Amino acid sequence: MTGKFISFEGTDGSGKTSVIKEVERYLKVAGYDVVTTREPGGVSISEQVRNVIHDTENKEMDPVCEALLYAASRRQHLVQKVIPLLKEGKIVLCDRYIDSSLAYQGYARGIGIEKVKEINEFAIDGIYPDLTLFINVRPEVGLQRIFEHQASHEINRLDEESIEFHKRTHEGYLILAKMYPDRIKDVEGERSIKEVANDCFKLIKGIL
Ligand code: TMP
């Protein structure tokens, strides 16, 4: 595959979605062929799975069921959208990928990073991102941002988790960044969108 696969990760309210938009703009101005997509979702079947996972009514959902649904959604999005784009030589910016499952389901939910990795390796068939940018914002800062932007933010079942859950997710990401130092880069996220996007752009340029 000739394209480049770049994932963005972070705790809720880290601002990564706004950062991605800005990075996409920089890359387009620089003349690159770039497509942004997101998980869970990005294609119809995966968006439908997203609705099941995030439905605030589904309070009884078992953690392993949740992990399997994210992996299923990931698989469909990967084969239907990401792989074809990479084959066309595009730069694919993906809002969340496998590390979200490792941090949220593996570490924060307590299933175990290795167990969730096993489930996901079946789903992703060796396709890891070329680069993963972890937008590092303290969880309390992220939750405050969500609270301030409630009107424009879709509140999902995971947003309703306790602050302790969000702290564990953040810890999970720090562990992953240590486990995969070549792939995952920690980007200081408590700055303006433009500053964060600039650093991301430089890191991406480094692998192009
Ligand atoms: P977002 O679209 O606002 O980033 O929300 C997606 C939510 O889903 C967020 O709370 C993180 C969560 N999530 C997981 O728990 N595991 C996953 O594998 C993915 C992709 C997302």
PDB file of C-alpha atoms and ligand atoms in Angstrom:
ATOM      1  CA  MET A   1       0.000   0.000   0.000  1.00  0.00           C
ATOM      2  CA  THR A   2       1.426   3.326  -1.042  1.00  0.00           C
ATOM      3  CA  GLY A   3      -0.544   5.709   1.213  1.00  0.00           C
ATOM      4  CA  LYS A   4       0.083   6.684   4.821  1.00  0.00           C
ATOM      5  CA  PHE A   5      -2.176   5.780   7.704  1.00  0.00           C
ATOM      6  CA  ILE A   6      -2.161   8.265  10.598  1.00  0.00           C
ATOM      7  CA  SER A   7      -4.331   7.893  13.677  1.00  0.00           C
ATOM      8  CA  PHE A   8      -5.149  10.536  16.270  1.00  0.00           C
ATOM      9  CA  GLU A   9      -5.837   9.531  19.849  1.00  0.00           C
ATOM     10  CA  GLY A  10      -6.765  11.218  23.091  1.00  0.00           C
ATOM     11  CA  THR A  11      -9.138  11.287  26.009  1.00  0.00           C
ATOM     12  CA  ASP A  12     -12.585  12.851  25.621  1.00  0.00           C
ATOM     13  CA  GLY A  13     -12.379  16.615  25.169  1.00  0.00           C
ATOM     14  CA  SER A  14      -8.739  16.482  24.046  1.00  0.00           C
ATOM     15  CA  GLY A  15      -9.654  18.596  21.008  1.00  0.00           C
ATOM     16  CA  LYS A  16      -8.305  16.033  18.548  1.00  0.00           C
ATOM     17  CA  THR A  17     -11.240  16.395  16.140  1.00  0.00           C
ATOM     18  CA  SER A  18     -10.576  20.148  15.741  1.00  0.00           C
ATOM     19  CA  VAL A  19      -6.847  19.469  15.481  1.00  0.00           C
ATOM     20  CA  ILE A  20      -7.435  16.923  12.696  1.00  0.00           C
ATOM     21  CA  LYS A  21      -9.484  19.446  10.684  1.00  0.00           C
ATOM     22  CA  GLU A  22      -6.645  21.946  10.913  1.00  0.00           C
ATOM     23  CA  VAL A  23      -3.987  19.337  10.045  1.00  0.00           C
ATOM     24  CA  GLU A  24      -6.053  18.239   7.041  1.00  0.00           C
ATOM     25  CA  ARG A  25      -6.136  21.851   5.860  1.00  0.00           C
ATOM     26  CA  TYR A  26      -2.332  22.254   6.239  1.00  0.00           C
ATOM     27  CA  LEU A  27      -1.712  19.022   4.305  1.00  0.00           C
ATOM     28  CA  LYS A  28      -4.071  20.040   1.499  1.00  0.00           C
ATOM     29  CA  VAL A  29      -2.402  23.454   1.207  1.00  0.00           C
ATOM     30  CA  ALA A  30       0.947  21.638   0.996  1.00  0.00           C
ATOM     31  CA  GLY A  31      -0.455  19.664  -1.950  1.00  0.00           C
ATOM     32  CA  TYR A  32      -1.091  16.264  -0.344  1.00  0.00           C
ATOM     33  CA  ASP A  33      -4.022  14.025  -1.160  1.00  0.00           C
ATOM     34  CA  VAL A  34      -5.631  13.556   2.247  1.00  0.00           C
ATOM     35  CA  VAL A  35      -8.860  12.062   3.592  1.00  0.00           C
ATOM     36  CA  THR A  36     -10.168  12.308   7.143  1.00  0.00           C
ATOM     37  CA  THR A  37     -12.319   9.606   8.683  1.00  0.00           C
ATOM     38  CA  ARG A  38     -13.350   8.528  12.159  1.00  0.00           C
ATOM     39  CA  GLU A  39     -13.943   5.596  14.459  1.00  0.00           C
ATOM     40  CA  PRO A  40     -16.226   4.129  15.468  1.00  0.00           C
ATOM     41  CA  GLY A  41     -17.948   4.945  12.188  1.00  0.00           C
ATOM     42  CA  GLY A  42     -16.706   6.237   8.878  1.00  0.00           C
ATOM     43  CA  VAL A  43     -18.937   3.896   6.832  1.00  0.00           C
ATOM     44  CA  SER A  44     -22.621   3.061   7.204  1.00  0.00           C
ATOM     45  CA  ILE A  45     -22.306  -0.344   8.955  1.00  0.00           C
ATOM     46  CA  SER A  46     -19.726   1.004  11.393  1.00  0.00           C
ATOM     47  CA  GLU A  47     -21.863   4.081  12.111  1.00  0.00           C
ATOM     48  CA  GLN A  48     -24.760   1.740  12.912  1.00  0.00           C
ATOM     49  CA  VAL A  49     -22.537  -0.203  15.331  1.00  0.00           C
ATOM     50  CA  ARG A  50     -21.449   3.153  16.819  1.00  0.00           C
ATOM     51  CA  ASN A  51     -25.070   3.960  17.599  1.00  0.00           C
ATOM     52  CA  VAL A  52     -25.508   0.670  19.467  1.00  0.00           C
ATOM     53  CA  ILE A  53     -22.312   1.114  21.501  1.00  0.00           C
ATOM     54  CA  HIS A  54     -22.933   4.751  22.377  1.00  0.00           C
ATOM     55  CA  ASP A  55     -26.669   4.575  23.079  1.00  0.00           C
ATOM     56  CA  THR A  56     -27.044   5.970  26.609  1.00  0.00           C
ATOM     57  CA  GLU A  57     -29.922   3.461  27.110  1.00  0.00           C
ATOM     58  CA  ASN A  58     -27.530   0.486  26.753  1.00  0.00           C
ATOM     59  CA  LYS A  59     -26.308   0.717  30.344  1.00  0.00           C
ATOM     60  CA  GLU A  60     -26.180  -3.086  30.773  1.00  0.00           C
ATOM     61  CA  MET A  61     -23.600  -3.559  27.984  1.00  0.00           C
ATOM     62  CA  ASP A  62     -20.902  -6.013  29.026  1.00  0.00           C
ATOM     63  CA  PRO A  63     -17.296  -4.663  28.687  1.00  0.00           C
ATOM     64  CA  VAL A  64     -16.162  -7.563  26.458  1.00  0.00           C
ATOM     65  CA  CYS A  65     -19.234  -7.089  24.257  1.00  0.00           C
ATOM     66  CA  GLU A  66     -18.290  -3.397  24.021  1.00  0.00           C
ATOM     67  CA  ALA A  67     -14.699  -4.288  23.033  1.00  0.00           C
ATOM     68  CA  LEU A  68     -15.924  -6.754  20.382  1.00  0.00           C
ATOM     69  CA  LEU A  69     -18.334  -4.212  18.913  1.00  0.00           C
ATOM     70  CA  TYR A  70     -15.577  -1.597  18.608  1.00  0.00           C
ATOM     71  CA  ALA A  71     -13.374  -4.215  16.924  1.00  0.00           C
ATOM     72  CA  ALA A  72     -16.209  -5.213  14.555  1.00  0.00           C
ATOM     73  CA  SER A  73     -16.851  -1.600  13.655  1.00  0.00           C
ATOM     74  CA  ARG A  74     -13.090  -1.124  13.118  1.00  0.00           C
ATOM     75  CA  ARG A  75     -12.870  -4.124  10.795  1.00  0.00           C
ATOM     76  CA  GLN A  76     -15.653  -2.939   8.506  1.00  0.00           C
ATOM     77  CA  HIS A  77     -14.297   0.615   8.346  1.00  0.00           C
ATOM     78  CA  LEU A  78     -10.791  -0.687   7.638  1.00  0.00           C
ATOM     79  CA  VAL A  79     -11.700  -2.984   4.741  1.00  0.00           C
ATOM     80  CA  GLN A  80     -14.388  -0.796   3.226  1.00  0.00           C
ATOM     81  CA  LYS A  81     -12.695   2.575   3.484  1.00  0.00           C
ATOM     82  CA  VAL A  82      -9.170   2.788   4.888  1.00  0.00           C
ATOM     83  CA  ILE A  83      -7.461   0.026   2.891  1.00  0.00           C
ATOM     84  CA  PRO A  84      -8.892   1.176  -0.488  1.00  0.00           C
ATOM     85  CA  LEU A  85      -7.758   4.757   0.245  1.00  0.00           C
ATOM     86  CA  LEU A  86      -4.269   3.589   1.206  1.00  0.00           C
ATOM     87  CA  LYS A  87      -4.086   1.541  -1.999  1.00  0.00           C
ATOM     88  CA  GLU A  88      -4.919   4.724  -3.938  1.00  0.00           C
ATOM     89  CA  GLY A  89      -1.925   6.373  -2.242  1.00  0.00           C
ATOM     90  CA  LYS A  90      -3.903   8.739  -0.012  1.00  0.00           C
ATOM     91  CA  ILE A  91      -2.922  10.041   3.405  1.00  0.00           C
ATOM     92  CA  VAL A  92      -5.644   8.803   5.751  1.00  0.00           C
ATOM     93  CA  LEU A  93      -6.180  10.761   8.970  1.00  0.00           C
ATOM     94  CA  CYS A  94      -8.219   8.608  11.321  1.00  0.00           C
ATOM     95  CA  ASP A  95      -9.907  10.028  14.416  1.00  0.00           C
ATOM     96  CA  ARG A  96      -9.215   7.054  16.792  1.00  0.00           C
ATOM     97  CA  TYR A  97      -8.103   3.503  15.974  1.00  0.00           C
ATOM     98  CA  ILE A  98      -6.850   0.437  17.880  1.00  0.00           C
ATOM     99  CA  ASP A  99      -5.216   2.449  20.708  1.00  0.00           C
ATOM    100  CA  SER A 100      -8.654   3.766  21.752  1.00  0.00           C
ATOM    101  CA  SER A 101      -9.703   0.179  22.423  1.00  0.00           C
ATOM    102  CA  LEU A 102      -6.451  -0.579  24.247  1.00  0.00           C
ATOM    103  CA  ALA A 103      -6.743   2.538  26.456  1.00  0.00           C
ATOM    104  CA  TYR A 104     -10.530   2.550  27.054  1.00  0.00           C
ATOM    105  CA  GLN A 105     -11.524  -1.129  27.029  1.00  0.00           C
ATOM    106  CA  GLY A 106      -8.142  -2.712  27.773  1.00  0.00           C
ATOM    107  CA  TYR A 107      -6.883  -0.421  30.510  1.00  0.00           C
ATOM    108  CA  ALA A 108      -9.744   1.775  31.807  1.00  0.00           C
ATOM    109  CA  ARG A 109     -12.425  -0.954  31.747  1.00  0.00           C
ATOM    110  CA  GLY A 110      -9.899  -3.432  33.112  1.00  0.00           C
ATOM    111  CA  ILE A 111     -10.156  -6.164  30.449  1.00  0.00           C
ATOM    112  CA  GLY A 112      -6.375  -5.955  29.965  1.00  0.00           C
ATOM    113  CA  ILE A 113      -4.371  -4.328  27.189  1.00  0.00           C
ATOM    114  CA  GLU A 114      -3.063  -7.684  25.899  1.00  0.00           C
ATOM    115  CA  LYS A 115      -6.529  -9.311  25.754  1.00  0.00           C
ATOM    116  CA  VAL A 116      -8.029  -6.371  23.842  1.00  0.00           C
ATOM    117  CA  LYS A 117      -5.011  -6.352  21.568  1.00  0.00           C
ATOM    118  CA  GLU A 118      -5.692 -10.024  20.719  1.00  0.00           C
ATOM    119  CA  ILE A 119      -9.314  -9.285  19.755  1.00  0.00           C
ATOM    120  CA  ASN A 120      -8.160  -6.377  17.631  1.00  0.00           C
ATOM    121  CA  GLU A 121      -5.334  -8.188  15.895  1.00  0.00           C
ATOM    122  CA  PHE A 122      -7.979 -10.516  14.482  1.00  0.00           C
ATOM    123  CA  ALA A 123      -9.860  -7.434  13.236  1.00  0.00           C
ATOM    124  CA  ILE A 124      -6.972  -5.397  11.826  1.00  0.00           C
ATOM    125  CA  ASP A 125      -4.910  -8.177  10.274  1.00  0.00           C
ATOM    126  CA  GLY A 126      -1.550  -6.487  10.880  1.00  0.00           C
ATOM    127  CA  ILE A 127      -2.598  -3.038   9.700  1.00  0.00           C
ATOM    128  CA  TYR A 128      -1.200  -0.639  12.283  1.00  0.00           C
ATOM    129  CA  PRO A 129      -0.958   3.117  11.648  1.00  0.00           C
ATOM    130  CA  ASP A 130       2.330   4.448  10.265  1.00  0.00           C
ATOM    131  CA  LEU A 131       2.072   7.135  12.938  1.00  0.00           C
ATOM    132  CA  THR A 132      -0.183   7.746  15.931  1.00  0.00           C
ATOM    133  CA  LEU A 133      -0.505  11.201  17.464  1.00  0.00           C
ATOM    134  CA  PHE A 134      -1.641  11.169  21.077  1.00  0.00           C
ATOM    135  CA  ILE A 135      -3.112  14.592  21.874  1.00  0.00           C
ATOM    136  CA  ASN A 136      -2.211  14.737  25.538  1.00  0.00           C
ATOM    137  CA  VAL A 137      -4.661  16.761  27.626  1.00  0.00           C
ATOM    138  CA  ARG A 138      -5.251  16.123  31.338  1.00  0.00           C
ATOM    139  CA  PRO A 139      -8.632  14.364  31.721  1.00  0.00           C
ATOM    140  CA  GLU A 140     -10.028  17.033  34.048  1.00  0.00           C
ATOM    141  CA  VAL A 141      -9.211  19.696  31.437  1.00  0.00           C
ATOM    142  CA  GLY A 142     -10.877  17.584  28.708  1.00  0.00           C
ATOM    143  CA  LEU A 143     -14.035  17.070  30.746  1.00  0.00           C
ATOM    144  CA  GLN A 144     -14.207  20.785  31.525  1.00  0.00           C
ATOM    145  CA  ARG A 145     -14.015  21.513  27.772  1.00  0.00           C
ATOM    146  CA  ILE A 146     -16.853  19.044  27.079  1.00  0.00           C
ATOM    147  CA  PHE A 147     -18.907  20.698  29.808  1.00  0.00           C
ATOM    148  CA  GLU A 148     -18.300  24.145  28.291  1.00  0.00           C
ATOM    149  CA  HIS A 149     -19.218  22.959  24.765  1.00  0.00           C
ATOM    150  CA  GLN A 150     -22.167  20.772  25.711  1.00  0.00           C
ATOM    151  CA  ALA A 151     -24.441  22.251  23.068  1.00  0.00           C
ATOM    152  CA  SER A 152     -22.220  21.137  20.161  1.00  0.00           C
ATOM    153  CA  HIS A 153     -20.926  17.853  21.659  1.00  0.00           C
ATOM    154  CA  GLU A 154     -22.801  14.563  21.197  1.00  0.00           C
ATOM    155  CA  ILE A 155     -22.969  13.102  24.739  1.00  0.00           C
ATOM    156  CA  ASN A 156     -22.364   9.343  24.529  1.00  0.00           C
ATOM    157  CA  ARG A 157     -22.449   6.482  27.035  1.00  0.00           C
ATOM    158  CA  LEU A 158     -18.710   6.811  27.668  1.00  0.00           C
ATOM    159  CA  ASP A 159     -18.935  10.543  28.425  1.00  0.00           C
ATOM    160  CA  GLU A 160     -21.227   9.601  31.290  1.00  0.00           C
ATOM    161  CA  GLU A 161     -18.438   7.614  32.982  1.00  0.00           C
ATOM    162  CA  SER A 162     -16.828   8.931  36.186  1.00  0.00           C
ATOM    163  CA  ILE A 163     -13.757  11.188  36.258  1.00  0.00           C
ATOM    164  CA  GLU A 164     -11.824   8.123  37.548  1.00  0.00           C
ATOM    165  CA  PHE A 165     -12.616   6.296  34.300  1.00  0.00           C
ATOM    166  CA  HIS A 166     -11.321   9.228  32.246  1.00  0.00           C
ATOM    167  CA  LYS A 167      -8.173   9.371  34.416  1.00  0.00           C
ATOM    168  CA  ARG A 168      -7.560   5.666  33.813  1.00  0.00           C
ATOM    169  CA  THR A 169      -8.009   6.189  30.077  1.00  0.00           C
ATOM    170  CA  HIS A 170      -5.356   8.898  30.180  1.00  0.00           C
ATOM    171  CA  GLU A 171      -3.040   6.611  32.160  1.00  0.00           C
ATOM    172  CA  GLY A 172      -3.709   3.896  29.571  1.00  0.00           C
ATOM    173  CA  TYR A 173      -2.538   6.177  26.765  1.00  0.00           C
ATOM    174  CA  LEU A 174       0.644   7.053  28.666  1.00  0.00           C
ATOM    175  CA  ILE A 175       1.378   3.328  29.038  1.00  0.00           C
ATOM    176  CA  LEU A 176       0.750   2.744  25.314  1.00  0.00           C
ATOM    177  CA  ALA A 177       3.039   5.642  24.370  1.00  0.00           C
ATOM    178  CA  LYS A 178       5.809   3.914  26.388  1.00  0.00           C
ATOM    179  CA  MET A 179       5.011   0.519  24.844  1.00  0.00           C
ATOM    180  CA  TYR A 180       5.170   1.813  21.253  1.00  0.00           C
ATOM    181  CA  PRO A 181       7.594   4.769  21.281  1.00  0.00           C
ATOM    182  CA  ASP A 182       8.357   4.503  17.565  1.00  0.00           C
ATOM    183  CA  ARG A 183       4.736   4.666  16.458  1.00  0.00           C
ATOM    184  CA  ILE A 184       2.986   6.764  19.138  1.00  0.00           C
ATOM    185  CA  LYS A 185       4.059  10.378  19.612  1.00  0.00           C
ATOM    186  CA  ASP A 186       2.884  12.344  22.632  1.00  0.00           C
ATOM    187  CA  VAL A 187       1.764  15.845  21.576  1.00  0.00           C
ATOM    188  CA  GLU A 188       1.165  18.468  24.290  1.00  0.00           C
ATOM    189  CA  GLY A 189      -2.542  19.241  23.828  1.00  0.00           C
ATOM    190  CA  GLU A 190      -3.150  22.051  26.321  1.00  0.00           C
ATOM    191  CA  ARG A 191      -2.386  24.784  23.783  1.00  0.00           C
ATOM    192  CA  SER A 192      -4.259  26.468  20.968  1.00  0.00           C
ATOM    193  CA  ILE A 193      -5.589  24.239  18.167  1.00  0.00           C
ATOM    194  CA  LYS A 194      -3.179  25.917  15.742  1.00  0.00           C
ATOM    195  CA  GLU A 195      -0.108  25.226  17.913  1.00  0.00           C
ATOM    196  CA  VAL A 196      -1.088  21.593  18.439  1.00  0.00           C
ATOM    197  CA  ALA A 197      -1.898  21.157  14.729  1.00  0.00           C
ATOM    198  CA  ASN A 198       1.458  22.649  13.774  1.00  0.00           C
ATOM    199  CA  ASP A 199       3.337  20.060  15.837  1.00  0.00           C
ATOM    200  CA  CYS A 200       1.205  17.279  14.355  1.00  0.00           C
ATOM    201  CA  PHE A 201       1.893  18.572  10.850  1.00  0.00           C
ATOM    202  CA  LYS A 202       5.667  18.513  11.490  1.00  0.00           C
ATOM    203  CA  LEU A 203       5.509  14.949  12.816  1.00  0.00           C
ATOM    204  CA  ILE A 204       3.472  13.837   9.796  1.00  0.00           C
ATOM    205  CA  LYS A 205       5.869  15.554   7.373  1.00  0.00           C
ATOM    206  CA  GLY A 206       8.625  13.544   9.048  1.00  0.00           C
ATOM    207  CA  ILE A 207       7.163  10.269   7.742  1.00  0.00           C
ATOM    208  CA  LEU A 208       6.121  11.436   4.250  1.00  0.00           C
TER     209      LEU A 208
HETATM  210  P1  TMP B   1     -15.558  10.531  19.857  1.00  0.00           P
HETATM  211  O1  TMP B   1     -16.151  10.274  18.516  1.00  0.00           O
HETATM  212  O2  TMP B   1     -16.097  11.716  20.541  1.00  0.00           O
HETATM  213  O3  TMP B   1     -14.078  10.447  19.876  1.00  0.00           O
HETATM  214  O4  TMP B   1     -16.148   9.386  20.804  1.00  0.00           O
HETATM  215  C1  TMP B   1     -15.888   8.090  20.672  1.00  0.00           C
HETATM  216  C2  TMP B   1     -16.021   7.480  22.057  1.00  0.00           C
HETATM  217  O5  TMP B   1     -15.822   6.089  21.925  1.00  0.00           O
HETATM  218  C3  TMP B   1     -14.992   7.995  23.038  1.00  0.00           C
HETATM  219  O6  TMP B   1     -15.557   8.107  24.327  1.00  0.00           O
HETATM  220  C4  TMP B   1     -13.961   6.898  23.053  1.00  0.00           C
HETATM  221  C5  TMP B   1     -14.767   5.669  22.770  1.00  0.00           C
HETATM  222  N1  TMP B   1     -14.034   4.603  22.104  1.00  0.00           N
HETATM  223  C6  TMP B   1     -13.676   3.479  22.823  1.00  0.00           C
HETATM  224  O7  TMP B   1     -13.964   3.392  24.006  1.00  0.00           O
HETATM  225  N2  TMP B   1     -13.013   2.480  22.176  1.00  0.00           N
HETATM  226  C7  TMP B   1     -12.697   2.535  20.855  1.00  0.00           C
HETATM  227  O8  TMP B   1     -12.088   1.594  20.318  1.00  0.00           O
HETATM  228  C8  TMP B   1     -13.081   3.722  20.110  1.00  0.00           C
HETATM  229  C9  TMP B   1     -12.738   3.824  18.659  1.00  0.00           C
HETATM  230  C10 TMP B   1     -13.744   4.715  20.767  1.00  0.00           C
END
